[in-house]
CSV table of C-alpha atoms in Angstrom, one decimal:
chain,number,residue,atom,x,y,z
M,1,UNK,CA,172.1,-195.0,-15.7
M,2,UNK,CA,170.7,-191.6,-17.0
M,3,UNK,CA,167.3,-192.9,-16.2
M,4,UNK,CA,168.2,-194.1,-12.7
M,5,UNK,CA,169.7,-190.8,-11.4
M,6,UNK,CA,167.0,-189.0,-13.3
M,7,UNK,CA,164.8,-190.7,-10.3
M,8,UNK,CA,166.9,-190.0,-7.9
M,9,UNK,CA,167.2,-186.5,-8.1
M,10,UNK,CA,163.2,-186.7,-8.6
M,11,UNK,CA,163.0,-188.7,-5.2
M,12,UNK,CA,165.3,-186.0,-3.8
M,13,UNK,CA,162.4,-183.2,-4.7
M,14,UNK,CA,161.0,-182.1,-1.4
M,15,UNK,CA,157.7,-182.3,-2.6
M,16,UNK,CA,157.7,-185.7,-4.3
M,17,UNK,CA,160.1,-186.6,-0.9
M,18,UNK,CA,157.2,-185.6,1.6
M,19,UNK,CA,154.4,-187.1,-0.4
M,20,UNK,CA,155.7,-190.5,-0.7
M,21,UNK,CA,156.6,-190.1,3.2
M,22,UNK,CA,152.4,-188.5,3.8
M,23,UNK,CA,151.3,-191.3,1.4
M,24,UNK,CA,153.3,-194.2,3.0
M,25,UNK,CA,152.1,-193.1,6.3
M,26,UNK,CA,148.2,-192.5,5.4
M,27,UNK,CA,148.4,-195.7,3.7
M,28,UNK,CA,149.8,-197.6,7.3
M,29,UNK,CA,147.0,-195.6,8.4
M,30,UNK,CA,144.1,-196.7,6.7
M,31,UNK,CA,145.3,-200.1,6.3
M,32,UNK,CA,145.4,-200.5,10.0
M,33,UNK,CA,141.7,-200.1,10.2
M,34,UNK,CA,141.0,-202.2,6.7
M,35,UNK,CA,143.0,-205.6,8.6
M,36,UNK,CA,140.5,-204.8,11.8
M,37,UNK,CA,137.3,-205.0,9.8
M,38,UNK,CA,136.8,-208.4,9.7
M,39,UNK,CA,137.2,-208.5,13.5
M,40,UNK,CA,134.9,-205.1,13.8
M,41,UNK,CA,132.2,-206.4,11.6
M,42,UNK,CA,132.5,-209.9,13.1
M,43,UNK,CA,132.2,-208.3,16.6
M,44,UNK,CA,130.1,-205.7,16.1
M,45,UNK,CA,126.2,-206.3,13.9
M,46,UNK,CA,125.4,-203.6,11.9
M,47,UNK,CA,123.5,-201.5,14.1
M,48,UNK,CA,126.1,-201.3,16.8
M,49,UNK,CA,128.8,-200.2,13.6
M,50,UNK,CA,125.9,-197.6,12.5
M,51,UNK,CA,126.1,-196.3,16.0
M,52,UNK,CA,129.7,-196.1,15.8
M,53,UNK,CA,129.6,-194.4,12.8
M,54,UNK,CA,127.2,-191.8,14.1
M,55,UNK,CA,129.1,-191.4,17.0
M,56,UNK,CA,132.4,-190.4,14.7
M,57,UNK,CA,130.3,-187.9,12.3
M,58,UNK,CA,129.8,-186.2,15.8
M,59,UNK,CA,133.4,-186.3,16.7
M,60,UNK,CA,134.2,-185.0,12.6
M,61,UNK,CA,131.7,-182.0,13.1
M,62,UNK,CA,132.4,-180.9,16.8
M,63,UNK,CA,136.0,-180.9,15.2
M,64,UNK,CA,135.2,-178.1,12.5
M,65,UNK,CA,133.1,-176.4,15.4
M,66,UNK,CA,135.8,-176.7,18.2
M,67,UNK,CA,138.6,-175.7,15.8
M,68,UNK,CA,137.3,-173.8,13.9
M,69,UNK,CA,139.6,-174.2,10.6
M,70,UNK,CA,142.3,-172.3,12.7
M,71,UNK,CA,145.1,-174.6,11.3
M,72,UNK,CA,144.6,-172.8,8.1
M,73,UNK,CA,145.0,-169.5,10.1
M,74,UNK,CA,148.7,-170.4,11.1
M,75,UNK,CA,149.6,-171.8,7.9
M,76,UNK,CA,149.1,-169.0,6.0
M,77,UNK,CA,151.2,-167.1,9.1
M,78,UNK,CA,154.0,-169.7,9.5
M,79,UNK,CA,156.3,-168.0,6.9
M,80,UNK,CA,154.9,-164.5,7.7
M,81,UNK,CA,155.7,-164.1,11.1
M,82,UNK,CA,158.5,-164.2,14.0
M,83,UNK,CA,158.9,-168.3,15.8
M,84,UNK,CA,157.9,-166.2,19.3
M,85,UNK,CA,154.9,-164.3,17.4
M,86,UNK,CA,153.5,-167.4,15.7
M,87,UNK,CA,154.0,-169.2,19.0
M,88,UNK,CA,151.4,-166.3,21.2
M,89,UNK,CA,149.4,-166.9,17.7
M,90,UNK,CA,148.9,-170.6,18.9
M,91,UNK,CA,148.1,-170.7,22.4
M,92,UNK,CA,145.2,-168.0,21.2
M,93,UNK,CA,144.1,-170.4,18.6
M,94,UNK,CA,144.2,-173.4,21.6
M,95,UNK,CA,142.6,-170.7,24.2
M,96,UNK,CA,139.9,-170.0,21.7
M,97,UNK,CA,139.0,-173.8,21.2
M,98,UNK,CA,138.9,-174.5,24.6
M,99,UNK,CA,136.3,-171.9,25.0
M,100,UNK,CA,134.5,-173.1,22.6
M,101,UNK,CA,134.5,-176.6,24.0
M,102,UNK,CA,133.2,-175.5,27.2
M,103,UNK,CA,130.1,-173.9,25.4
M,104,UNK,CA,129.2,-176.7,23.3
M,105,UNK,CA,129.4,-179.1,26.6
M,106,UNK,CA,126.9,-176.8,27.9
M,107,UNK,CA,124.8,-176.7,24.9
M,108,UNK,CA,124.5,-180.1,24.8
M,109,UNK,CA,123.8,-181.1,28.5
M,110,UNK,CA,120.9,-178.7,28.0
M,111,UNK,CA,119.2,-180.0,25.1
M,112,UNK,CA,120.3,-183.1,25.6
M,113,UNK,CA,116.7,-185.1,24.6
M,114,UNK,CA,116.9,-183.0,21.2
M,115,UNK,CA,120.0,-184.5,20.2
M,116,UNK,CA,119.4,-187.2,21.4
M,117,UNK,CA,116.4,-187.7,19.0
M,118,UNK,CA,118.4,-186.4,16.3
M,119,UNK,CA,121.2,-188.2,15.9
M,120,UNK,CA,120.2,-191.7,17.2
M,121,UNK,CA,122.9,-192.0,19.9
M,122,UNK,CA,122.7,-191.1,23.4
M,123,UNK,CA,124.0,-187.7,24.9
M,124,UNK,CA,127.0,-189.2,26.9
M,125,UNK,CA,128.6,-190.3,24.1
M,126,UNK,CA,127.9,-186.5,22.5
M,127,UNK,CA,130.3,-185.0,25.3
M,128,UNK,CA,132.5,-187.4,24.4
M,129,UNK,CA,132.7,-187.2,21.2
M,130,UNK,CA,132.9,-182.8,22.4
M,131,UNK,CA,136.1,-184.2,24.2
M,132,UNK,CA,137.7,-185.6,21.6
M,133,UNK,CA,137.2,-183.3,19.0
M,134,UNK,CA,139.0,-181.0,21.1
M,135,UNK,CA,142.0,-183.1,22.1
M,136,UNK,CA,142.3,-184.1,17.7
M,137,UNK,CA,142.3,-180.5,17.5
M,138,UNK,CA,145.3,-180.0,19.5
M,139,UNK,CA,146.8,-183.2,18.0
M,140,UNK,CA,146.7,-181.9,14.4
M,141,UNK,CA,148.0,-178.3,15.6
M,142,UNK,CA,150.8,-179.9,16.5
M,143,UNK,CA,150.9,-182.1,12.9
M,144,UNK,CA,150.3,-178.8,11.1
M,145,UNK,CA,153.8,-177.3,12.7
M,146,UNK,CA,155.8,-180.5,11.9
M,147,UNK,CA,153.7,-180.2,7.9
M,148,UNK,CA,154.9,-176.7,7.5
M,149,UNK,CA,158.5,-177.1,8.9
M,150,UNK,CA,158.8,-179.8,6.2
M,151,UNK,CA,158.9,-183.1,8.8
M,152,UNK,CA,157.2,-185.2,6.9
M,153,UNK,CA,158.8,-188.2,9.2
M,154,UNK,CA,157.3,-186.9,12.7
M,155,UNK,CA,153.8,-186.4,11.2
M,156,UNK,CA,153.8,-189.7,9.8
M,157,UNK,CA,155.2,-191.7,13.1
M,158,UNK,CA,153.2,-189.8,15.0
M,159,UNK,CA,149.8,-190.6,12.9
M,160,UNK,CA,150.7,-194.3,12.8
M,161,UNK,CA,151.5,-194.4,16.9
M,162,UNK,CA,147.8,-193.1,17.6
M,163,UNK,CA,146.4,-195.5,15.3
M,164,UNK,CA,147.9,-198.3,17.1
M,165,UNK,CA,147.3,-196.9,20.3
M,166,UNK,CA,143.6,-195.9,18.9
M,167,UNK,CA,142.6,-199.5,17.7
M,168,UNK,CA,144.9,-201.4,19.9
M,169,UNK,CA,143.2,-200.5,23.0
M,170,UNK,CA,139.9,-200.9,20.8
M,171,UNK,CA,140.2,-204.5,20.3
M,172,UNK,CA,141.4,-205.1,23.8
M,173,UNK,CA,138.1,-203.4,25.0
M,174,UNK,CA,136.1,-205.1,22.1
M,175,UNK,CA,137.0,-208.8,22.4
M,176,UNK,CA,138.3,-209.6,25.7
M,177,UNK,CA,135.6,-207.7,27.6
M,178,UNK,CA,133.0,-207.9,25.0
M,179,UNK,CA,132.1,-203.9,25.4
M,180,UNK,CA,130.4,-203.6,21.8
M,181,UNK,CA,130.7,-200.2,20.3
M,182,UNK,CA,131.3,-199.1,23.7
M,183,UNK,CA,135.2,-200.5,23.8
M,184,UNK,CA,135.6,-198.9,20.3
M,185,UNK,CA,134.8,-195.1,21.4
M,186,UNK,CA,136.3,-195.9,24.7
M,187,UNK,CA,139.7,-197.0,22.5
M,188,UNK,CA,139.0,-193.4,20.4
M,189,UNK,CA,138.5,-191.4,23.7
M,190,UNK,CA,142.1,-192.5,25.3
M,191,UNK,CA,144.2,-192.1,22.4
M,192,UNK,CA,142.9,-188.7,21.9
M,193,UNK,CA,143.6,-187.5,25.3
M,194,UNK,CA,147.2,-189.5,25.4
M,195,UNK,CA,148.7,-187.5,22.3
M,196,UNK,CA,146.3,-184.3,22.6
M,197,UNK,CA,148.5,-184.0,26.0
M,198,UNK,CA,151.4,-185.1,24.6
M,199,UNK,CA,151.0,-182.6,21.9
M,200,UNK,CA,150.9,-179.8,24.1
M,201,UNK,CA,153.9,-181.0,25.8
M,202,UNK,CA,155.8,-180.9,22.0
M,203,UNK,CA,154.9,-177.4,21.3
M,204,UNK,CA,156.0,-176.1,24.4
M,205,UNK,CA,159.6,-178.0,24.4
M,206,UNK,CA,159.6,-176.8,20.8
M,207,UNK,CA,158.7,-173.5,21.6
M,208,UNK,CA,155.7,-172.9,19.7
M,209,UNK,CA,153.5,-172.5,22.6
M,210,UNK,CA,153.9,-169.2,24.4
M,211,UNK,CA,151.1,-168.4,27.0
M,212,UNK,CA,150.5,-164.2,25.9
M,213,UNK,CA,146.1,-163.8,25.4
M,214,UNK,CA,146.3,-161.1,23.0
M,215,UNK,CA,142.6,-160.3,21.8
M,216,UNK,CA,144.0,-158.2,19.3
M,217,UNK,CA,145.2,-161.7,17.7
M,218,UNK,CA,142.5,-163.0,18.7
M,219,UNK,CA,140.1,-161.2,16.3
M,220,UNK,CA,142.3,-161.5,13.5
M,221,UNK,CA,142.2,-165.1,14.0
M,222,UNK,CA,138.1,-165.1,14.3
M,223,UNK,CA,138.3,-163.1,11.2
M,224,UNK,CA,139.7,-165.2,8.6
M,225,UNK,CA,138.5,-168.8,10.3
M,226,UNK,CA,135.0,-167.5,10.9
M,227,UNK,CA,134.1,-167.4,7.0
M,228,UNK,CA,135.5,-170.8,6.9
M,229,UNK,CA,133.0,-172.1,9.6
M,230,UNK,CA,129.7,-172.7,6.9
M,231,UNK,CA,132.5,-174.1,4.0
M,232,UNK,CA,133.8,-177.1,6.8
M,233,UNK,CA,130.6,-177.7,8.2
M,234,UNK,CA,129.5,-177.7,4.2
M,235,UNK,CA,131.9,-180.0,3.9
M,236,UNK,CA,131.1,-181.9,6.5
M,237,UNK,CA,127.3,-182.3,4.8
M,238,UNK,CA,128.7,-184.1,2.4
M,239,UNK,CA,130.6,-186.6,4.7
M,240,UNK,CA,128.2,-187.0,7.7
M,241,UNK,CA,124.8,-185.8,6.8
M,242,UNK,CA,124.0,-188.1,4.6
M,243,UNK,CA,124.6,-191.0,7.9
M,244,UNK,CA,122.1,-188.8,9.8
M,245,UNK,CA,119.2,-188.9,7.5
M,246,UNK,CA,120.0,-192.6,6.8
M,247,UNK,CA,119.6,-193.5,10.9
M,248,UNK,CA,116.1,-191.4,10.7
M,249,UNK,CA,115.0,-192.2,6.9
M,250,UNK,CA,116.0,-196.1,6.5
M,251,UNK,CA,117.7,-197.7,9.6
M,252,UNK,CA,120.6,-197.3,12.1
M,253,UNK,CA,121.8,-200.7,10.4
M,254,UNK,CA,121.5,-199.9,7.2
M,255,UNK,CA,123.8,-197.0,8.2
M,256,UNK,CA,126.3,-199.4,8.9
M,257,UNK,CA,126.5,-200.8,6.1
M,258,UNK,CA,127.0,-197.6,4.0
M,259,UNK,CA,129.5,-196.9,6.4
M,260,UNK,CA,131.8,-199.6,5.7
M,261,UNK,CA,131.7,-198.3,1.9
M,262,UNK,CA,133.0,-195.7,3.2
M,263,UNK,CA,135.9,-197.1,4.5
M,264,UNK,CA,136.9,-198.0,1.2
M,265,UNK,CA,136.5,-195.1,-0.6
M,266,UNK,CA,138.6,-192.7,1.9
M,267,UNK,CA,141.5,-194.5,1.0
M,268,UNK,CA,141.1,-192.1,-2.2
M,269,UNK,CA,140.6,-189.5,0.7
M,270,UNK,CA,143.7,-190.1,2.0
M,271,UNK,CA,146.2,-190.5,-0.6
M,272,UNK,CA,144.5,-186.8,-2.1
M,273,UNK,CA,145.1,-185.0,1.5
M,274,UNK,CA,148.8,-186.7,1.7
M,275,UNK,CA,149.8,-185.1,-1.4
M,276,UNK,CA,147.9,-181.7,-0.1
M,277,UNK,CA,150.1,-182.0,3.5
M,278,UNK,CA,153.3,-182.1,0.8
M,279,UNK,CA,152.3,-179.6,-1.6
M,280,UNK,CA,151.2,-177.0,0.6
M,281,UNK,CA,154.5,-175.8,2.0
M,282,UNK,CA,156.5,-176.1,-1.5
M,283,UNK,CA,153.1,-173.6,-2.8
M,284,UNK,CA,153.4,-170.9,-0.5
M,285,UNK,CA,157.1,-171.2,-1.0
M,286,UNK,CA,156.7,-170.9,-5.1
M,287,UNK,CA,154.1,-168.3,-4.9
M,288,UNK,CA,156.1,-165.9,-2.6
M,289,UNK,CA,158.7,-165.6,-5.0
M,290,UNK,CA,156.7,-163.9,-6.9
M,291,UNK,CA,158.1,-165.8,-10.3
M,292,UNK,CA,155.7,-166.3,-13.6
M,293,UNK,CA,158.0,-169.3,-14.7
M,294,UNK,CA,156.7,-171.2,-11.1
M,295,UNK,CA,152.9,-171.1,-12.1
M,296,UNK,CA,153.8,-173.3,-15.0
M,297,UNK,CA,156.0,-175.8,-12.6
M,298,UNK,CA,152.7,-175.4,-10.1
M,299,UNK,CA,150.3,-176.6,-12.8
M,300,UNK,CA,152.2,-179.0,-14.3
M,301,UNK,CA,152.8,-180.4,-10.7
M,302,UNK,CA,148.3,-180.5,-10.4
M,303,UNK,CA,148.1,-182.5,-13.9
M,304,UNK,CA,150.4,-184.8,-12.9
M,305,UNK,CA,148.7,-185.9,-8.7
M,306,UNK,CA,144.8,-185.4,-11.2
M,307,UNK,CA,146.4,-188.2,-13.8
M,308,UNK,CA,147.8,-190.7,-10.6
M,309,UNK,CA,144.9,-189.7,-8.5
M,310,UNK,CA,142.2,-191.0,-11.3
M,311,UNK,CA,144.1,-194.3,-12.0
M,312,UNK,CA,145.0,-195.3,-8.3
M,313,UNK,CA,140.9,-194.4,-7.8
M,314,UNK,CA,139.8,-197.0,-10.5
M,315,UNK,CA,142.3,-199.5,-9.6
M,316,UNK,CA,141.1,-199.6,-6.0
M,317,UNK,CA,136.9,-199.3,-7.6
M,318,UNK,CA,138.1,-202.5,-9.3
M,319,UNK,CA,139.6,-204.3,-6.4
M,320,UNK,CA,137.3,-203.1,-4.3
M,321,UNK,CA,134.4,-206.5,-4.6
M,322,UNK,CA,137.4,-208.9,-4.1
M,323,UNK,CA,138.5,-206.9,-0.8
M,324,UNK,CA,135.2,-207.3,0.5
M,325,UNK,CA,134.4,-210.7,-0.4
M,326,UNK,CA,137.9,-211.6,1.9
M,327,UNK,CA,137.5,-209.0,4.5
M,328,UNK,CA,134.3,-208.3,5.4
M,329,UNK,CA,131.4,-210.5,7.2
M,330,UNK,CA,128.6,-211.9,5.4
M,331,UNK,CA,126.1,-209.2,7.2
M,332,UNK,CA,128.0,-206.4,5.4
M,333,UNK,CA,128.4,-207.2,1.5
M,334,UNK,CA,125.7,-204.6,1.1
M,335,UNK,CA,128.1,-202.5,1.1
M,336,UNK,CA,129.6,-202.6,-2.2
M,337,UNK,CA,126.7,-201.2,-4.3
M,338,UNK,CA,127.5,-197.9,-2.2
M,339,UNK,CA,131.3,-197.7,-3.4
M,340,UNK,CA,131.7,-196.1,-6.9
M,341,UNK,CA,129.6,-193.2,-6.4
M,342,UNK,CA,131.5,-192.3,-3.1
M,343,UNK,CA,134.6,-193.1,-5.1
M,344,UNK,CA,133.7,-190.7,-7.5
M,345,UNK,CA,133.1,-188.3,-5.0
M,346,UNK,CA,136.2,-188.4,-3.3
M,347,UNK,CA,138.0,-188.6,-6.7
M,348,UNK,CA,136.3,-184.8,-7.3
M,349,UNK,CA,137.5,-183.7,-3.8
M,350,UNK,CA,141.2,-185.1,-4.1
M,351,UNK,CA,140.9,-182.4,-7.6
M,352,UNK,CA,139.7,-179.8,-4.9
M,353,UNK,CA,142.5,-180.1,-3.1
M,354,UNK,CA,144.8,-179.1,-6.2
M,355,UNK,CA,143.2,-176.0,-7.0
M,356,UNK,CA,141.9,-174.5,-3.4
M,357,UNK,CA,145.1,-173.3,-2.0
M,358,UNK,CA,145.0,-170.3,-4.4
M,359,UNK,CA,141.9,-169.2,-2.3
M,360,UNK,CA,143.7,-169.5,1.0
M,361,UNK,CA,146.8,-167.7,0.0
M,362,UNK,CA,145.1,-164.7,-0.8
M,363,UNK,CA,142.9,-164.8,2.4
M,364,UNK,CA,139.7,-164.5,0.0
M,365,UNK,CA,138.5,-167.3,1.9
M,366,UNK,CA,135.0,-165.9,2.1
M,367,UNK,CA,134.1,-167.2,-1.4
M,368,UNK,CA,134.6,-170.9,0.1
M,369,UNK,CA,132.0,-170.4,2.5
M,370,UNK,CA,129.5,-168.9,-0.5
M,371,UNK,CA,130.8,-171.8,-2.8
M,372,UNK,CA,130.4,-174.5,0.2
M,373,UNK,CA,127.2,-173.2,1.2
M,374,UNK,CA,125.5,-173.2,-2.2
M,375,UNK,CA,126.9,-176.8,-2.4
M,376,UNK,CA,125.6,-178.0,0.7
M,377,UNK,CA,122.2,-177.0,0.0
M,378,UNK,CA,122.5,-178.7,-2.9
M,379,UNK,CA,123.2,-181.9,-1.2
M,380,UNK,CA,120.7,-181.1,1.2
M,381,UNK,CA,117.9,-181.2,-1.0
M,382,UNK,CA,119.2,-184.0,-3.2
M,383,UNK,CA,119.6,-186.0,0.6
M,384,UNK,CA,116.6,-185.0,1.8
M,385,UNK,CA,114.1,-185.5,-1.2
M,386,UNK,CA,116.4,-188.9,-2.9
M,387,UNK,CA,116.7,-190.8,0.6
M,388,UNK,CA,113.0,-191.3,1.6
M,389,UNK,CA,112.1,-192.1,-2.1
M,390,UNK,CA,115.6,-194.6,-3.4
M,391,UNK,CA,116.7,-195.5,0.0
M,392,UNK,CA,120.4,-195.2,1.2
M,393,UNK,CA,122.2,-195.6,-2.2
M,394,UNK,CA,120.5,-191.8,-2.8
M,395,UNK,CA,122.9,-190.8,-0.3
M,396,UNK,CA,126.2,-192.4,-2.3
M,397,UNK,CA,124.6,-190.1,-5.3
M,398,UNK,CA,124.0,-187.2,-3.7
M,399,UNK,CA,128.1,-187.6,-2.3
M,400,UNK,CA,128.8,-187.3,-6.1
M,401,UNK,CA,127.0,-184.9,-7.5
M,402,UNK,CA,128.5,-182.4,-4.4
M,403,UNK,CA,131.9,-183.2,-4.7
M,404,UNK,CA,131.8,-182.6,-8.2
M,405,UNK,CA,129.9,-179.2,-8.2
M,406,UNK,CA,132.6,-178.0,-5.1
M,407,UNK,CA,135.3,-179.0,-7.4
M,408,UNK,CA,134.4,-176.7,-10.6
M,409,UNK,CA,133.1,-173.8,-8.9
M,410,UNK,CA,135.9,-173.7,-6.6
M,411,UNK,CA,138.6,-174.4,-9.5
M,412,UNK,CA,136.8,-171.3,-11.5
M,413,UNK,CA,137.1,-168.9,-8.6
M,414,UNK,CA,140.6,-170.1,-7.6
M,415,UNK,CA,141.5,-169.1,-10.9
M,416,UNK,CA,140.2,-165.6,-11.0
M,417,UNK,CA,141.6,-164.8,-8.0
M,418,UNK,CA,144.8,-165.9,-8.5
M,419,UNK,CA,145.0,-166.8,-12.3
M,420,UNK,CA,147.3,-169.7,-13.4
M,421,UNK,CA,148.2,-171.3,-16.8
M,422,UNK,CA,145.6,-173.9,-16.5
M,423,UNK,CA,145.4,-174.1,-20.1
M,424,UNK,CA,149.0,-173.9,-21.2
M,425,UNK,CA,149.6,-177.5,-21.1
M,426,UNK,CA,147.2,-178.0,-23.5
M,427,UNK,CA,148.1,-175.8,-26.0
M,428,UNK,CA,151.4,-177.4,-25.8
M,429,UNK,CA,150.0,-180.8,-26.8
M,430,UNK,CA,148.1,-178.8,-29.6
M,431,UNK,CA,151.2,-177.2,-31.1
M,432,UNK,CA,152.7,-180.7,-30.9
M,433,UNK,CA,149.7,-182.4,-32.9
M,434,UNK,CA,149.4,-179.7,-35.7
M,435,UNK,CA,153.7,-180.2,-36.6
C-alpha cells in the first residue's frame, strides 16, 4: 500500500505529471507517421522521399531563420513580466517574424536558379516551405504559452490534431489522386496555415496578443535571440546538412533512404524534448527561489531522464531491424545500417537538453552560439571530407561525433556559469561503498 501511494504522490509531481502527458503525446505523434511509412515508402520511390526530405530540412532551417529562437526570449520573460507586457512582447516577436518572412521570399525569388542548384528541389516548393516555417512559428508560440502556463493537455491535443490533419490530408492527396511528394507538402502546407491561424486566434481570446510595436522591445528581443541565430542554424547542421551534401555527393535516393533512419532515431528526439517541455517551467521555478537544497533535487532529477533516456534508446536500437523488416518496403531496408550512429547522436542531444537551461537562465546565451559554431564546423569538415570518400553512412558518423562534442562542451560551460552539484551523487555512492 506504502508502495502504491508512494507512486501516486510521484504521479501527482508536476514535472513527472507533464512529462508523461509531453511523452504520451510526442509518442501519438511520431507513431502516426511510423504506421504511414509503409504506405509513404510504398507510394513514394526513394527519390521522391529524398525530395521530400530536402524539402522539410528547408522548412526546419527557414524555421530557425523566421523565428529566430524568439520562443526562448518569452520563456525566460513569462515569469518576469506583467500578462499585458508579455502580451505587447509577443505580437513584436510575431511582427518581427513576419518581416523576416517577407525578406527571405524576396531573397529567394531572386536567386532562385542558385538554390535551386543547391538544394536539389525546385524554388516553388522553397516559398513554400518560407510559408510554412512561418505559420509553425506561430503554431509553437502559441505551444510555448500553454508549456509555460503548465497545460501540458492543450499542447499535447493540439500536437496530435495537426498531425492528423497534417498526414490525413497527405494520404488523401497521395493515394487517391496519385500527387507523389507533391500531395505530401501540399498535406504539410494546409495544416500549417489551419492551426498557424488558429493559433493567432487563441492568443488573442487568451489575451496574450496585444497589437503595441514597441522597438524598444524590439531590440531587446533582437539582442538575446540574435546570438542564438549561428547555435540553431549549428544545430540545424547537424540535422539537415548532412541531407544536402548527400543529394549533391551520392544521390537524391540515397537521401531517402538515410532519411527514413531518421525517422527512427527521432523518436529518441522526441521523448528527450518532452521531458525538456516538462522540466523547463518546474527549473526556472526552482532556480528563482534562490534555494541551495534545489540544485541537489535539480541534479538528481538530470541523472534520473540520462539513466531512462540511455535504456529506452538501446531498447528502441534493438527493435529497430524488426520494425523495419514489418514496416518498411523492400526499396528502403538500407536504411538500417544508418540507425545506431544517429541514435547515438540523438542520445548525446537528449543529455544536452538536461544541462543547457542553465545557459538560458542567465541570458549568457552567447557562449551557445561560440560552442555551436565550433561544433558545426566540426561536422562540416567531417561531412564534407567523410561523404565523398565512405558514402552516406559518413554522414550518420559525422551526426555522432557532433552531438557528442555539443553535449560536453556545453555541460562544462553550463556548469561554470551556473555551477551545480554535478558530482554530489557520486560521492554519495562512494561514501556508501567505503562503509
Amino acid at each position: 500500500m506504502s508502495n502504491l501511494k508512494e507512486l501516486r504522490n510521484k504521479l501527482k509531481n508536476p514535472v513527472v505529471k507533464g512529462s508523461l502527458i509531453y511523452t504520451l503525446a510526442g509518442l501519438i505523434n511520431s507513431l502516426i507517421p511510423f504506421l504511414l511509412l509503409p504506405i509513404l515508402t510504398d507510394y513514394l520511390s526513394p527519390e521522391q522521399y529524398g525530395i521530400l526530405s530536402t524539402f522539410m530540412v528547408l522548412v526546419s532551417v527557414f524555421m530557425l531563420l523566421v523565428g529566430i529562437e524568439q520562443q526562448g526570449y518569452i520563456s525566460v520573460n513569462f515569469f518576469k513580466k506583467s500578462k499585458f507586457e508579455l502580451s505587447k512582447d509577443i505580437f513584436n516577436s510575431l511582427t518581427i517574424s513576419f518581416l523576416i518572412f517577407v525578406i527571405l521570399s524576396i531573397l529567394s525569388i531572386l536567386f532562385s536558379d542558385l538554390l535551386e542548384d543547391i538544394v536539389k528541389i525546385d524554388y516553388e516548393w522553397i516559398l513554400f516551405a518560407l510559408m510554412i516555417a512561418f505559420f509553425q512559428f506561430v503554431t509553437q508560440m502559441n505551444l510555448t504559452i500553454w508549456q509555460l502556463k503548465e497545460l501540458p493537455a492543450y499542447f499535447g491535443l493540439y500536437q496530435i490534431g495537426y498531425s492528423l490533419i497534417n498526414y490525413g490530408v497527405s494520404l488523401v492527396l497521395i493515394i487517391m489522386l496519385s500527387m507523389g511528394e507533391s500531395g505530401r507538402i501540399y498535406g504539410i502546407a494546409i495544416a500549417a496555415c489551419i492551426f498557424g491561424i488558429l493559433s493567432i486566434f487563441i492568443l488573442i481570446k487568451n489575451r496574450h496578443l496585444t497589437p503595441s510595436f514597441n522597438i524598444k522591445s524590439v531590440m531587446l528581443s533582437l539582442r538575446f535571440c540574435v546570438p542564438l541565430i549561428p547555435h540553431g542554424l549549428a544545430g540545424w547542421v547537424n540535422t539537415g546538412l548532412d541531407k544536402v551534401l548527400i543529394n549533391n555527393f551520392v544521390s537524391v535516393s540515397e537521401n531517402g533512404i538515410y532519411s527514413i533512419s531518421y525517422q527512427f532515431a527521432m523518436v529518441i528526439g522526441l521523448i528527450a524534448s518532452s521531458f525538456n517541455r516538462a522540466f523547463v517551467p518546474f527549473l526556472y521555478k526552482k532556480l528563482n527561489e534562490k534555494n541551495p537544497d534545489n540544485n541537489k533535487i535539480l541534479v538528481k532529477y538530470t541523472y534520473l531522464y540520462f539513466l531512462i533516456l540511455t535504456i529506452l534508446t538501446f531498447l528502441i536500437y534493438f527493435l529497430t531491424p524488426v520494425i523495419m523488416r514489418v514496416f518498411i518496403s523492400d526499396d528502403y531496408q538500407d536504411a538500417n545500417k544508418y540507425v545506431f550512429w544517429i541514435m547515438m547522436g540523438f542520445l548525446a542531444d537528449g543529455f544536452y537538453y538536461g544541462v543547457v537551461n542553465y545557459i538560458y537562465y542567465k541570458k549568457k546565451t552567447y557562449y551557445l552560439s561560440l560552442i555551436t559554431f565550433f561544433v558545426a564546423i566540426i561536422h562540416f569538415l567531417l561531412s564534407w571530407i567523410l561523404i565523398p570518400r565512405l558514402g552516406s553512412i559518413a554522414a550518420s558518423y559525422a551526426t555522432a561525433i557532433g552531438y557528442i562534442i555539443s553535449f560536453v562542451l556545453v555541460w562544462i560551460v553550463s556548469n561554470r556559469i551556473y555551477p551545480m552539484p554535478w558530482l554530489a551523487p557520486f560521492k554519495i555512492i562512494l561514501k556508501k561503498i567505503r562503509f
